[in-house]
CSV table of C-alpha atoms and ligand atoms in Angstrom, one decimal:
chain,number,residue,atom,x,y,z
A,2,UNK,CA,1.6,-17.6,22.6
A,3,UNK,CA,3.7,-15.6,20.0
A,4,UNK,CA,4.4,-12.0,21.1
A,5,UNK,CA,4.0,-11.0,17.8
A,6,UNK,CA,5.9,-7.2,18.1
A,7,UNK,CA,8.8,-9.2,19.1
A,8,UNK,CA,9.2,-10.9,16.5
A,9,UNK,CA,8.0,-8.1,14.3
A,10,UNK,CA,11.2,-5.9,16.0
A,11,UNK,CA,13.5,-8.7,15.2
A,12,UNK,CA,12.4,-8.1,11.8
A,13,UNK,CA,13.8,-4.1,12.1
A,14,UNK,CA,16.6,-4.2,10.2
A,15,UNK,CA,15.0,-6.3,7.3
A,16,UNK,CA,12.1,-3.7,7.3
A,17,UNK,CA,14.2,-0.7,7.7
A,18,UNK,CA,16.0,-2.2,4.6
A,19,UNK,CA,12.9,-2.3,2.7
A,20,UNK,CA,11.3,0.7,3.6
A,21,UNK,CA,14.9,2.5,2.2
A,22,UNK,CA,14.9,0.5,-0.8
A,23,UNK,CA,11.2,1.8,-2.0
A,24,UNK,CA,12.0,5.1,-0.4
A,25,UNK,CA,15.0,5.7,-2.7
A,26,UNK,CA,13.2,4.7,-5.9
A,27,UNK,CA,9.7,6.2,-5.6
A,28,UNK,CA,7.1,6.0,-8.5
A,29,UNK,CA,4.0,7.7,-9.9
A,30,UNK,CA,0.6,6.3,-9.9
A,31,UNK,CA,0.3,3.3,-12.2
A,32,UNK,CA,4.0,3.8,-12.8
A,33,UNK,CA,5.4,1.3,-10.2
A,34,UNK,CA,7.2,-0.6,-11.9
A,35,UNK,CA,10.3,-1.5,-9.6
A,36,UNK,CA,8.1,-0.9,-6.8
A,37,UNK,CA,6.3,-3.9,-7.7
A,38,UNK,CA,9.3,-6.3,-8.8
A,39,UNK,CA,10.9,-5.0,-5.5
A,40,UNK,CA,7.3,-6.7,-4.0
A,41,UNK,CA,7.5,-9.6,-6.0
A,42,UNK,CA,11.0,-10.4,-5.5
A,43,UNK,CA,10.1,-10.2,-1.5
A,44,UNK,CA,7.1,-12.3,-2.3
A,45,UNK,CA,9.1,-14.7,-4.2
A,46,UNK,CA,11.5,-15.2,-1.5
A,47,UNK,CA,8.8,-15.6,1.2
A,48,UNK,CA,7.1,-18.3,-1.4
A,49,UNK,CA,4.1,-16.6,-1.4
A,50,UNK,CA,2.4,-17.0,-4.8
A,51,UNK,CA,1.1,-13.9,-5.9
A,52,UNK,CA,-0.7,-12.3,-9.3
A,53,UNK,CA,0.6,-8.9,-10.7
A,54,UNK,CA,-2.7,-6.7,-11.5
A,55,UNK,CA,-1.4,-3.3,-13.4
A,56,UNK,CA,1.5,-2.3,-11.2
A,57,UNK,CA,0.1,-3.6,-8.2
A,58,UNK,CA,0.5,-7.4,-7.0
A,59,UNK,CA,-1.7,-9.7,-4.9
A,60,UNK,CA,-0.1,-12.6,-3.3
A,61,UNK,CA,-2.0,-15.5,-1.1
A,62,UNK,CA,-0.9,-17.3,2.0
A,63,UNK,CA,-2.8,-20.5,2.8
A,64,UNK,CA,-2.7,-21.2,6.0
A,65,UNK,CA,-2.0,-25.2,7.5
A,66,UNK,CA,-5.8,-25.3,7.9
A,67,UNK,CA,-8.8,-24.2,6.0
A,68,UNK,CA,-10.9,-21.1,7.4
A,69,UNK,CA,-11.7,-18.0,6.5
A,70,UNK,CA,-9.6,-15.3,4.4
A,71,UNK,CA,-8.3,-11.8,5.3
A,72,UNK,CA,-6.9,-9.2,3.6
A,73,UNK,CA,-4.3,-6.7,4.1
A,74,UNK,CA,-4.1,-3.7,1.7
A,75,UNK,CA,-1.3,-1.4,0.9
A,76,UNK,CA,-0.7,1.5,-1.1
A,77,UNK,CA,2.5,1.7,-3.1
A,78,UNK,CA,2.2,4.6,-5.4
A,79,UNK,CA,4.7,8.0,-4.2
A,80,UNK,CA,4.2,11.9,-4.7
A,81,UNK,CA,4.9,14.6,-7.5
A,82,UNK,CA,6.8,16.2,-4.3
A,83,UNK,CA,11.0,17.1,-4.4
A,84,UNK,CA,12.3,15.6,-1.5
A,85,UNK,CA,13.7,18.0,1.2
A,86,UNK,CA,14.9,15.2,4.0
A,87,UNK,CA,18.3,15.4,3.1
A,88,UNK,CA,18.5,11.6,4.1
A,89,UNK,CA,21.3,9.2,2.5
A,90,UNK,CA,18.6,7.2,0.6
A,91,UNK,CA,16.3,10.5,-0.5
A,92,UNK,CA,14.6,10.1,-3.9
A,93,UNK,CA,16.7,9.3,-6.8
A,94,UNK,CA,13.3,9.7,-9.0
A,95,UNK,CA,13.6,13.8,-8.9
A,96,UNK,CA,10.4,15.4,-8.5
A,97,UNK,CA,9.1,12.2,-6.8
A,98,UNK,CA,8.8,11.8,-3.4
A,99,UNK,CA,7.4,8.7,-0.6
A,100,UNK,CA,5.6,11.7,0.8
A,101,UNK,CA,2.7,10.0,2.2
A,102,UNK,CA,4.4,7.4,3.6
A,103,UNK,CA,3.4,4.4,1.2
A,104,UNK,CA,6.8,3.5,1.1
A,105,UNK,CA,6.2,2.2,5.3
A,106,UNK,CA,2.8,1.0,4.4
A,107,UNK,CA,4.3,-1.2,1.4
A,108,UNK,CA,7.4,-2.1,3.7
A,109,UNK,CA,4.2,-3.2,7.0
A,110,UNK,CA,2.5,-5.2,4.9
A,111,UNK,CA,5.3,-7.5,3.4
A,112,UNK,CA,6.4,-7.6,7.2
A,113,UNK,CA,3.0,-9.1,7.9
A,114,UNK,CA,3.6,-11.3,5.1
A,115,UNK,CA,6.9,-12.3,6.4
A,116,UNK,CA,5.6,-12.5,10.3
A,117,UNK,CA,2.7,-14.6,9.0
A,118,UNK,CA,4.6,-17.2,6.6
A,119,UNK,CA,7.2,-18.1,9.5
A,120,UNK,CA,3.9,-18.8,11.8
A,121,UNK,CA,2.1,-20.9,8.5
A,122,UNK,CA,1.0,-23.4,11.1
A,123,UNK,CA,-1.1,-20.9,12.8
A,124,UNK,CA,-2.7,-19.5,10.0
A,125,UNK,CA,-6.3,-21.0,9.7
A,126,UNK,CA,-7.3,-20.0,6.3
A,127,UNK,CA,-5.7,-17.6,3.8
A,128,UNK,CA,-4.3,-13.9,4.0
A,129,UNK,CA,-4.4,-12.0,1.0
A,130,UNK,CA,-1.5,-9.0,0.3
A,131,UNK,CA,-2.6,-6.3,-1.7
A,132,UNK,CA,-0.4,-4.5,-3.1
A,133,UNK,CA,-2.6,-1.5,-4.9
A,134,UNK,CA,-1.1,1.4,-7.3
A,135,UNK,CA,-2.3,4.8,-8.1
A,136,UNK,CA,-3.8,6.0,-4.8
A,137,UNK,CA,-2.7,9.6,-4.7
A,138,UNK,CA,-4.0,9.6,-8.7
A,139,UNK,CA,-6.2,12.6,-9.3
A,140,UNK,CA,-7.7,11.4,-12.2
A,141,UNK,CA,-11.6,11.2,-12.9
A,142,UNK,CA,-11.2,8.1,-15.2
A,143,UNK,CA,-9.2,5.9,-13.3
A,144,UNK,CA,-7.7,4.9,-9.5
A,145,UNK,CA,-5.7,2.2,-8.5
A,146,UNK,CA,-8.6,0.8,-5.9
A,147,UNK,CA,-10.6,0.4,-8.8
A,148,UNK,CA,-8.5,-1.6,-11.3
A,149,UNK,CA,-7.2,-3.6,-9.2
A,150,UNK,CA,-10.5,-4.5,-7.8
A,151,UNK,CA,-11.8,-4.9,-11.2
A,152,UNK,CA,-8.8,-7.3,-12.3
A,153,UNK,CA,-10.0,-9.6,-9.2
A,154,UNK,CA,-8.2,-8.8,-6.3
A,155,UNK,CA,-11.3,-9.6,-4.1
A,156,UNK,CA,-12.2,-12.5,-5.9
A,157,UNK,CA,-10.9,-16.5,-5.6
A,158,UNK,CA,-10.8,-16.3,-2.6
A,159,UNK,CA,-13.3,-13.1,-1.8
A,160,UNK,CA,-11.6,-12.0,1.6
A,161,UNK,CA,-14.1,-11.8,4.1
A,162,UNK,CA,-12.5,-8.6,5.7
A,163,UNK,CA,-9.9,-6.4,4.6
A,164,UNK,CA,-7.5,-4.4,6.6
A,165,UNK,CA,-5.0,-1.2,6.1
A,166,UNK,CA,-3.3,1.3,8.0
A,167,UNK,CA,-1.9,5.0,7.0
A,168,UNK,CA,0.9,6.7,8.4
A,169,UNK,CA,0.1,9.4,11.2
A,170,UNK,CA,2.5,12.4,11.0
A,171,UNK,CA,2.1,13.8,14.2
A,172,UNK,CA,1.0,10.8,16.0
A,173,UNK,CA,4.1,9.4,18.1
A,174,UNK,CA,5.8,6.2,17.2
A,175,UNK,CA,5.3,3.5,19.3
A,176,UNK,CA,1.0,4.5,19.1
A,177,UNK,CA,-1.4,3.8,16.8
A,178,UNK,CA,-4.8,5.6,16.7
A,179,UNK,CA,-8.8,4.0,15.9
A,180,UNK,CA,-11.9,5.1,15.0
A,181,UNK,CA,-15.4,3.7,15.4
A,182,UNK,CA,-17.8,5.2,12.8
A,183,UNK,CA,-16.8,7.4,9.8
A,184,UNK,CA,-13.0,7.6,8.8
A,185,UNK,CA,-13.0,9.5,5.6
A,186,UNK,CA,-14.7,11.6,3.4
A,187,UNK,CA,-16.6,11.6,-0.3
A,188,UNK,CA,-13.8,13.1,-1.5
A,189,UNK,CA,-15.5,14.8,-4.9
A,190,UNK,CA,-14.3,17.3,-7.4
A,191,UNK,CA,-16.0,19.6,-9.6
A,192,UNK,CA,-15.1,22.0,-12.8
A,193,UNK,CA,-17.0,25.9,-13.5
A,194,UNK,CA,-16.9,27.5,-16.5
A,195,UNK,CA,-18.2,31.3,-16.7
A,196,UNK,CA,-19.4,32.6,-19.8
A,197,UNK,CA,-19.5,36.5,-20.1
A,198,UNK,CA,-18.9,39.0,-22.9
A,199,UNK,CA,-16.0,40.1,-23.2
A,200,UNK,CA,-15.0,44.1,-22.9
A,201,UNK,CA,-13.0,47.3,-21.9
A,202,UNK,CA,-11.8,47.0,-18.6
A,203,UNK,CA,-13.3,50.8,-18.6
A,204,UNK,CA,-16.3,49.9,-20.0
A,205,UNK,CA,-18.0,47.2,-17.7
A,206,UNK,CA,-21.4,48.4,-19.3
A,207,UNK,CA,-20.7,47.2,-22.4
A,208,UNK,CA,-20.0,44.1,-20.6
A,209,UNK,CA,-20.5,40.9,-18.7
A,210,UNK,CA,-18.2,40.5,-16.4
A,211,UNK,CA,-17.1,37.0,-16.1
A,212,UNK,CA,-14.5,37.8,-12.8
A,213,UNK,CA,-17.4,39.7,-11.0
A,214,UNK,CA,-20.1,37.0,-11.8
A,215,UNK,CA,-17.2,34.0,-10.4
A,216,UNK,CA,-16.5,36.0,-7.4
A,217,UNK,CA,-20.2,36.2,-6.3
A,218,UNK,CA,-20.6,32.3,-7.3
A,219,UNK,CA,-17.7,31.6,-5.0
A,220,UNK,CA,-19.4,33.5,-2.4
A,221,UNK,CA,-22.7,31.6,-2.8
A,222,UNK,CA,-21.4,28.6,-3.0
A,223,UNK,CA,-20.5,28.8,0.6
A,224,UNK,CA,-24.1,29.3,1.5
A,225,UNK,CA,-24.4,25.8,0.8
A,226,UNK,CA,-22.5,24.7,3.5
A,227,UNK,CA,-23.9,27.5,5.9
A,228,UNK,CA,-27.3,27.0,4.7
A,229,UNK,CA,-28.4,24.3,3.4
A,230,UNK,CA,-26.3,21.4,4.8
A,231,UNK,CA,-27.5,20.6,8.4
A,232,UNK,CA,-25.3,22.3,11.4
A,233,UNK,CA,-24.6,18.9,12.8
A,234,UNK,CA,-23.3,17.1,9.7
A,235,UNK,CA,-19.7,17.8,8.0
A,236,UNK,CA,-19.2,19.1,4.2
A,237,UNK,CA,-16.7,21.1,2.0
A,238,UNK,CA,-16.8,22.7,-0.8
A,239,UNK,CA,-13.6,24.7,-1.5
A,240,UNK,CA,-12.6,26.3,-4.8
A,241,UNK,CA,-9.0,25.9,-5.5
A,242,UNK,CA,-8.3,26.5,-9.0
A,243,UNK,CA,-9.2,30.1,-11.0
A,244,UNK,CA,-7.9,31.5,-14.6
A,245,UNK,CA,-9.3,34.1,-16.2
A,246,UNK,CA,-7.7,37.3,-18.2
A,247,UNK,CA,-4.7,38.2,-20.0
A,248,UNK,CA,-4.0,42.1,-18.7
A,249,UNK,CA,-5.4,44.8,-16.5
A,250,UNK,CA,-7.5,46.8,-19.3
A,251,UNK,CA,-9.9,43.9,-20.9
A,252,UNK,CA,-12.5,42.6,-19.2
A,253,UNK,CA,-12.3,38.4,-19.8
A,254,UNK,CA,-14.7,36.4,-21.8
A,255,UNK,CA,-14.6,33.2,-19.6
A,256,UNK,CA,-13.6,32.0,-16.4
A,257,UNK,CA,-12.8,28.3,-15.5
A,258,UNK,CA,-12.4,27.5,-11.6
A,259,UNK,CA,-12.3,23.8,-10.1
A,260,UNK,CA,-12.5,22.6,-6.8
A,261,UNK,CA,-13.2,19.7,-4.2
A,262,UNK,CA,-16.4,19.0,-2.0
A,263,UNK,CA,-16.3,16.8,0.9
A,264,UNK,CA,-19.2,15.2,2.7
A,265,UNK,CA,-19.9,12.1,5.0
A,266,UNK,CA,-23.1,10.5,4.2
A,267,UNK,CA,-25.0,9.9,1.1
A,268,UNK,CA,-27.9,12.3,2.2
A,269,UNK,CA,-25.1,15.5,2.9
A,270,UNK,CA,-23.2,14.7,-0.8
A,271,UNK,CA,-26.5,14.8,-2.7
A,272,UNK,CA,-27.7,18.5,-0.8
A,273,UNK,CA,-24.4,19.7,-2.6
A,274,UNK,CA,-24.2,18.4,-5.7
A,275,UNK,CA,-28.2,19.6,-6.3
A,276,UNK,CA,-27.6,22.8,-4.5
A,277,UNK,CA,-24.4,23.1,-6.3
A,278,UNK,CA,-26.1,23.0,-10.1
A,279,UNK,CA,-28.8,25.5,-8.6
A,280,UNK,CA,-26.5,28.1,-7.3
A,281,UNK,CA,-24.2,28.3,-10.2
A,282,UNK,CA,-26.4,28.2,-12.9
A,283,UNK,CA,-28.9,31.1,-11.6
A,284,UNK,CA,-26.1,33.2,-10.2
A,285,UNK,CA,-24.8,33.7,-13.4
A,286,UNK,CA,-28.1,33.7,-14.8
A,287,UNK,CA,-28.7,36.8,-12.5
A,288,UNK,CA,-25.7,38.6,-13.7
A,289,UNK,CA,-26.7,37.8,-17.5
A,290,UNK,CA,-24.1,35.0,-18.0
A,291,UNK,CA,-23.9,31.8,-18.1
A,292,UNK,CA,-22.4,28.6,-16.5
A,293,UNK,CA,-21.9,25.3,-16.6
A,294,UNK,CA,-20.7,22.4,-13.3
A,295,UNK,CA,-19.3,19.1,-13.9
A,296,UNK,CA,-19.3,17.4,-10.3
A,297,UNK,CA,-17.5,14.0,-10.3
A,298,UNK,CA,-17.9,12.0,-7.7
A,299,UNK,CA,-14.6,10.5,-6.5
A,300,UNK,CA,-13.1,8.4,-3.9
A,301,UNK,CA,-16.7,7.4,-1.5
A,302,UNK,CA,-16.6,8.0,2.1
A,303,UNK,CA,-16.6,5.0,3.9
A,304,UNK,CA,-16.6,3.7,7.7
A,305,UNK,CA,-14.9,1.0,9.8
A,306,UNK,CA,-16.7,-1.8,10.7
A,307,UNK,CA,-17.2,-2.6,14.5
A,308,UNK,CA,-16.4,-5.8,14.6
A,309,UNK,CA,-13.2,-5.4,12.5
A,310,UNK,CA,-11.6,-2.4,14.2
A,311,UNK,CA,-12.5,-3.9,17.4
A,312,UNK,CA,-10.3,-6.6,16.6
A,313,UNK,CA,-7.4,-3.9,15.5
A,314,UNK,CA,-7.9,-1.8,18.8
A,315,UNK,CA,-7.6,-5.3,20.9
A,316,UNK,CA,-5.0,-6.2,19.1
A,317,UNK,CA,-3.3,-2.8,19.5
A,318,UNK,CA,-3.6,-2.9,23.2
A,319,UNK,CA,-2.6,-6.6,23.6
A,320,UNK,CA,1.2,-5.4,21.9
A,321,UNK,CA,1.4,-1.6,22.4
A,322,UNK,CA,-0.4,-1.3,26.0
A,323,UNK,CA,-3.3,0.8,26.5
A,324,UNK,CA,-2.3,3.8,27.1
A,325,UNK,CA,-0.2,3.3,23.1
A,326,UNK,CA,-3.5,3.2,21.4
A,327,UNK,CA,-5.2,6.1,20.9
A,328,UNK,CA,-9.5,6.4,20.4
A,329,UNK,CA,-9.9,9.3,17.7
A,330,UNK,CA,-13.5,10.7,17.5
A,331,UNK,CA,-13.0,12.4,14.8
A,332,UNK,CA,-13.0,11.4,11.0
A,333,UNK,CA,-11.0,13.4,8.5
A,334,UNK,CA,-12.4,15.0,5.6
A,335,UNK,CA,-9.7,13.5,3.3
A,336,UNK,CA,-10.0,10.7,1.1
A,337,UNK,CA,-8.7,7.2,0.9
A,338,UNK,CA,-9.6,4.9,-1.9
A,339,UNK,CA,-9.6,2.0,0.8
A,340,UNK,CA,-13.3,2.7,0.9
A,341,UNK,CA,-13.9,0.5,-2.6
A,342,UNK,CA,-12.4,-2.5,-0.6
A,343,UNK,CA,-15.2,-1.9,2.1
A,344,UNK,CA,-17.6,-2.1,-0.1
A,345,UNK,CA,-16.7,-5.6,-1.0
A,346,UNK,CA,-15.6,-6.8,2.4
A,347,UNK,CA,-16.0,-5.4,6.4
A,348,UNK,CA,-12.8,-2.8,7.0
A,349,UNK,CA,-11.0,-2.2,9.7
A,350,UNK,CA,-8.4,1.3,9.1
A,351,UNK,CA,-6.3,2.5,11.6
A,352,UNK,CA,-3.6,5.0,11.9
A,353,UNK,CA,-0.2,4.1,12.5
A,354,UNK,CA,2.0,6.8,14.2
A,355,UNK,CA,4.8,7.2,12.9
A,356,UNK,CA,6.1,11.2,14.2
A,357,UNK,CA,9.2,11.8,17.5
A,358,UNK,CA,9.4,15.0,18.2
A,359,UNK,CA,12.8,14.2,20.3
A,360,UNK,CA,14.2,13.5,16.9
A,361,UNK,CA,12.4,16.6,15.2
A,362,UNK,CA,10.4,14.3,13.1
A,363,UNK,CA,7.6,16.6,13.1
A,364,UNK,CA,7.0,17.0,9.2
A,365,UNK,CA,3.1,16.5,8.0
A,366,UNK,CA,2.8,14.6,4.7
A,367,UNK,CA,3.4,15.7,1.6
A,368,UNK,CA,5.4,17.8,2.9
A,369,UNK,CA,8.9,17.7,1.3
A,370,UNK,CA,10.5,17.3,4.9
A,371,UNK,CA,8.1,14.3,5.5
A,372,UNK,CA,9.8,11.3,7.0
A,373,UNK,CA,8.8,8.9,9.5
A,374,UNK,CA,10.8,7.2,12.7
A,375,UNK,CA,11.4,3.7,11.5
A,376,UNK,CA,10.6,2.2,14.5
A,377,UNK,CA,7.2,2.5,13.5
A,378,UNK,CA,7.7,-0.5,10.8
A,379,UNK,CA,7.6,-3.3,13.2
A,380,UNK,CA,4.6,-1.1,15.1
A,381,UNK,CA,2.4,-1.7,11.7
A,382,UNK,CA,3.9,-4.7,10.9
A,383,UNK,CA,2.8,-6.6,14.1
A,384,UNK,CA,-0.9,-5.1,14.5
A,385,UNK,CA,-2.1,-6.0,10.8
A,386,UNK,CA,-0.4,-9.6,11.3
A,387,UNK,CA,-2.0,-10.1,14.9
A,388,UNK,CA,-4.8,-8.7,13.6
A,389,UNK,CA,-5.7,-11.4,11.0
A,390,UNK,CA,-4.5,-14.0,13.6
A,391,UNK,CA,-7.4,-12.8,15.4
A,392,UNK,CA,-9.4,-12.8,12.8
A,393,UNK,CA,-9.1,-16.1,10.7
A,394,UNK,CA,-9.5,-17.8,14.5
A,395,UNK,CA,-12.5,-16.0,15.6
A,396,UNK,CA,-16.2,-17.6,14.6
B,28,ZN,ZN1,-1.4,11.3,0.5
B,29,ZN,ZN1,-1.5,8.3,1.7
């Protein structure tokens, strides 16, 4: 039997090659360009056959035999972040940064691809790469999840389970964590706008203050959470945005405020978007005013699938040892557009750790000090290519 994180660490220097190459030349969402020739040149070489859907690319490995397919989903799109690292291949994009770590998840998944082509006579049906823009986009009309679904990445052949990993700041290199049940959020977004009357800022009377009637919807809204959402389920609703006024002595006409709300379930996401309307409508009604929410609903929560991360936790424990792979109870309340994928296919998302404090690589992401241990590559690289070993060969 192939001891796959072998051959996955005799693949370091070619992944720590890779991982520098996309790291120097980092991209926008739905701007990867030379992110995604840099893919398709490493397709190409690998003679994978791939399609190039916006900036992302999808490639297909058919296996010796016929079976099932899998597939394994990266994110390739970097930050609006200046890079702090000081490292010799930091951004040359200024402004733009692989803060996330997308650059190691691009760099693991043509590592699986490369793993998996030199095994083809193992492969029992197909593995699908997908190489997906735009998922730090934060844009109501349009993700990279979503296009590239829609241009047919889960179609000829429809995968029958789909994979992906994130980098883990401070989880340790060398570990990777799972979770059973809920992994991330409904990650939704809303916009407020307050309508007063403008005034004197000595003259409230004459009046309707737009700041005073915001600060007690703000207030409110928390209520919702408090209130209204059970004590045992999760939500968010945090404003992050405010404008209003020009100088000290007028009393503003308007105020405009946006912010995010984050839930778990279907049932928890609907309490806030009805309570939501309720409470910031009357409140301003109370005070005279008026005001108008436009929720958006944006990246869905999803969960993993038992069966699926099972397979990635066994596969885990069979390279990494037990003690390397970590159970994590808890979900975040972040988003991930992976969750579109799931809805298609049975996911499996686990989190690849990729922090060493003996080297001080301690940096959370998006921060502009964010930069990973490499020896992580070969980590990821090995547990999504075992994994769809496992997969395509299971009934
Ligand atoms: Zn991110
Ligand atoms: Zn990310």
């Amino acid at each position: 039997m192939t001891d796959m994180y072998l051959e996955a660490k005799k693949l370091g220097l070619y992944l720590v090659k890779i991982r520098r190459e996309l790291h120097l030349a980092p991209e926008l969402g739905f701007k990867e360009y030379k992110t995604s020739k840099i893919i398709q040149r490493e397709l190409r070489s690998l003679g994978i056959p791939f399609v190039v859907m916006a900036t992302g690319v999808v490639g297909l490995l058919k296996g010796k035999r016929k079976g099932k397919t899998i597939a394994l989903r990266a994110d390739i799109d970097a930050l609006p972040v200046y890079e702090e690292t000081g490292v010799s291949f930091a951004s040359k994009n200024k402004g733009i940064m692989h803060a996330c770590g997308h650059d190691a998840h691009t760099t693991c998944v043509l590592g699986a691809a490369k793993l998996l082509s030199n095994m083809k006579d193992k492969v029992k049906g197909n593995v699908k790469f997908i190489f997906q823009p735009a998922e730090e986009i934060a844009d109501k009309n349009r993700d990279g999840a979503k296009e590239i679904i829609k241009a047919g990445a889960m179609k000829n052949p429809k995968p029958d389970a789909v994979i992906a990993l994130h980098v883990d700041a401070p989880g340790e290199v060398g570990k990777i964590s799972v979770t059973y049940g809920p992994v991330y959020a409904n990650a939704d977004f809303f916009e407020i706008k307050v309508t007063g009357k403008g005034g004197h800022g000595a003259m409230p009377h004459a009046s309707v203050d737009s700041i005073v009637v915001s600060a007690a919807i703000i207030q409110n809204l928390q209520s919702i959470v408090s209130r209204n959402v059970s004590p045992l389920e999760s939500a968010v609703i945090t404003v992050t945005m405010i404008n209003a006024g020009e100088t000290s002595n007028v009393i503003p006409p308007f105020v405009k405020m946006e912010g995010t709300a984050r839930s778990l379930n279907a049932q928890t996401r609907r309490i806030i978007k009805t309570r939501m309307k309720q409470v910031v409508t009357l409140t301003a009604k109370a005070f005279g005013a008026k005001a108008e929410l436009r929720y958006f609903d944006g990246y869905p929560a999803f969960s993993n699938d038992e069966t699926m991360i099972g397979l990635m936790e066994k596969a885990g424990v069979r390279l990494l040892g037990r003690k390397n792979v970590i159970l994590r109870k808890e979900p975040s309340m972040g988003g991930e557009n992976f969750s579109y994928f799931t809805k298609i296919a049975p996911g499996g998302f686990i989190w690849l750790g990729v922090g060493n404090k003996k080297k001080g690589i301690t940096s959370a992401l998006h921060h502009p000090k964010f930069t990973i241990d490499e020896a992580s590559l070969p980590v990821g690289a090995a547990v999504l290519a075992e994994t769809s070993l496992e997969f395509l060969n299971s009934k």
